Amino acid sequence: MPLLNSVIKWVNIKRNYQIQYYREYPHEIQNETLFELLLNARNTEWGKAHNFNKIDSHKDFQKSMPLQHYNDIKPYVERMRKGEKDLLWPGEVKWFAKSSGTTSDKSKFIPVTKEALEECHLRGPKDVFAQYITNHPDSKVVKGKVLTLGGSHQINNANNNSFYGDLSAIMLENVPFWSDLFRTPTTEIALIEEFEEKIEKIIDTALDQNITSFAGVPSWYLVLFKKVLEKTGKSNLLEVWPNLEVFAHGGVNFDPYREQYRRLIPSEQMHYLETYNASEGFFGIQDNEHRDDMLLMLDYGIYYEFIPMSEYGNPDPKVLSLKEVELNENYAMVISTNAGLWRYIIGDTIKFTCKYPFKIKVTGRTKHFINAFGEELIIDNAEQAMKVACHHTGAVVNEYTAGPVFMGDKQKGAHQWIIEFDVPPSDLDHFMRILDNSLKTLNSDYEAKRHKNLTLEMPHVVQAPSGTFYEWMKQRGKVGGQNKIPRLANNRKYLDEVLNMMQV
């Protein structure tokens, strides 16, 4: 173990030096990344079609091709899945991440190249722990194991040429064999597709292990941990795993879950680190626990561009490089990557909280907002207002979703919220008044529409029974992995599905 600690320390020192370099020279790193990507892909079908060998600047790059959505690259992806080579990226692509994003009910198959795996997806988790151990040199996290929940889709053979599954499943299939020394359960258990069966097997395997960390989506770990306490009869997780030290979480905003985790793991020594990763790439790491933003990772083979949300949806929107962004503006993120994604709009919105180094916060999704009446309510507004309402009422929210109530002959416009509480407020109406007032404070458009109830009346609320959202996601086949409960929608699709299920 001393030798192992020395090796880890040496690797971390080297990596932290590299990260410090791009803190100081972000634009040079991004420029180098762009031309490396172009050089590597110049002889692909896509590279030839868009004259990669003639691009000399960022402006040339922007002129060479329009912005891309999944449907734009889907024909290429289908050909790649059948074994065709040199289409979006050199060589043959064997792995495809079956996306479980909330913007579409249809599956997307995101190419995962060898370079994307090694330089991005697998590097991200290493950097999370490199930063953590640097900030906590006395940490004992490497003396125990990482608890792995695994994906909701195991690896499937599409044909003789390609495989698809959750990104987490693809990563488990491609990590070095010695990583088994540091995690539990086995890959076989972590890749069980039936979520409830997997949870039972994980509990049987992990109860007698020295678990020091876990990483993944907070909502699904809550399901696992509540089952652990139910099975063991313990009052909190520290009675099961006394050396728990760090949770690297991502996929959803952690604030709605924070209080539940504090009760599950009642220790001031427990650390929570936010990460920003998706099927398309690993983008950000919370490198300072005293800040609620993340360092934008610039040397993972990803070139970034940003569309101001005021321009989003225009036929020819203004697109900015990293040099041109402003603090606290809302942007849709565009990426070009070593997975063969070119000027690809991933559907997330972010804002910059700092330059030098560049730090970001995820504010929502380009398709997840409520703007039925011009109120332009985004997920960041909803999460912040929910946090305030919980703070003032002592409530703890488990899950929620919201959408519009459309105007009718005898109905003004409104927002409807379906909320499942872990600890309900003593007065639900008071909770909603605080939520409403907080939204007015955070969003001037919402405040204007709520003025004197002229356009929007007081939000409607439905309190859902415990387990409602888990059951709804289960019915949709979206349990576990990177699946997320959609917080906001500009239509009533999710609201009506949940309400109909509750009635049944």
mmCIF file with all atom_site columns, C-alpha atoms in Angstrom, residues 209-211 237-245:
data_model
loop_
_atom_site.group_PDB
_atom_site.id
_atom_site.type_symbol
_atom_site.label_atom_id
_atom_site.label_alt_id
_atom_site.label_comp_id
_atom_site.label_asym_id
_atom_site.label_entity_id
_atom_site.label_seq_id
_atom_site.pdbx_PDB_ins_code
_atom_site.Cartn_x
_atom_site.Cartn_y
_atom_site.Cartn_z
_atom_site.occupancy
_atom_site.B_iso_or_equiv
_atom_site.pdbx_formal_charge
_atom_site.auth_seq_id
_atom_site.auth_comp_id
_atom_site.auth_asym_id
_atom_site.auth_atom_id
_atom_site.pdbx_PDB_model_num
ATOM 1  C CA . GLN A 1 209 ? -16.686 -4.062 2.122  1.00 0.00 ? 209 GLN A CA 1
ATOM 2  C CA . ASN A 1 210 ? -14.751 -0.972 3.200  1.00 0.00 ? 210 ASN A CA 1
ATOM 3  C CA . ILE A 1 211 ? -16.624 1.561  1.058  1.00 0.00 ? 211 ILE A CA 1
ATOM 4  C CA . LEU A 1 237 ? -24.914 4.793  6.347  1.00 0.00 ? 237 LEU A CA 1
ATOM 5  C CA . LEU A 1 238 ? -21.950 5.448  8.639  1.00 0.00 ? 238 LEU A CA 1
ATOM 6  C CA . GLU A 1 239 ? -23.137 2.526  10.759 1.00 0.00 ? 239 GLU A CA 1
ATOM 7  C CA . VAL A 1 240 ? -22.761 0.370  7.649  1.00 0.00 ? 240 VAL A CA 1
ATOM 8  C CA . TRP A 1 241 ? -19.685 1.966  6.052  1.00 0.00 ? 241 TRP A CA 1
ATOM 9  C CA . PRO A 1 242 ? -17.909 4.060  8.734  1.00 0.00 ? 242 PRO A CA 1
ATOM 10 C CA . ASN A 1 243 ? -15.159 5.253  6.379  1.00 0.00 ? 243 ASN A CA 1
ATOM 11 C CA . LEU A 1 244 ? -17.387 6.900  3.778  1.00 0.00 ? 244 LEU A CA 1
ATOM 12 C CA . GLU A 1 245 ? -15.585 10.016 2.664  1.00 0.00 ? 245 GLU A CA 1
#
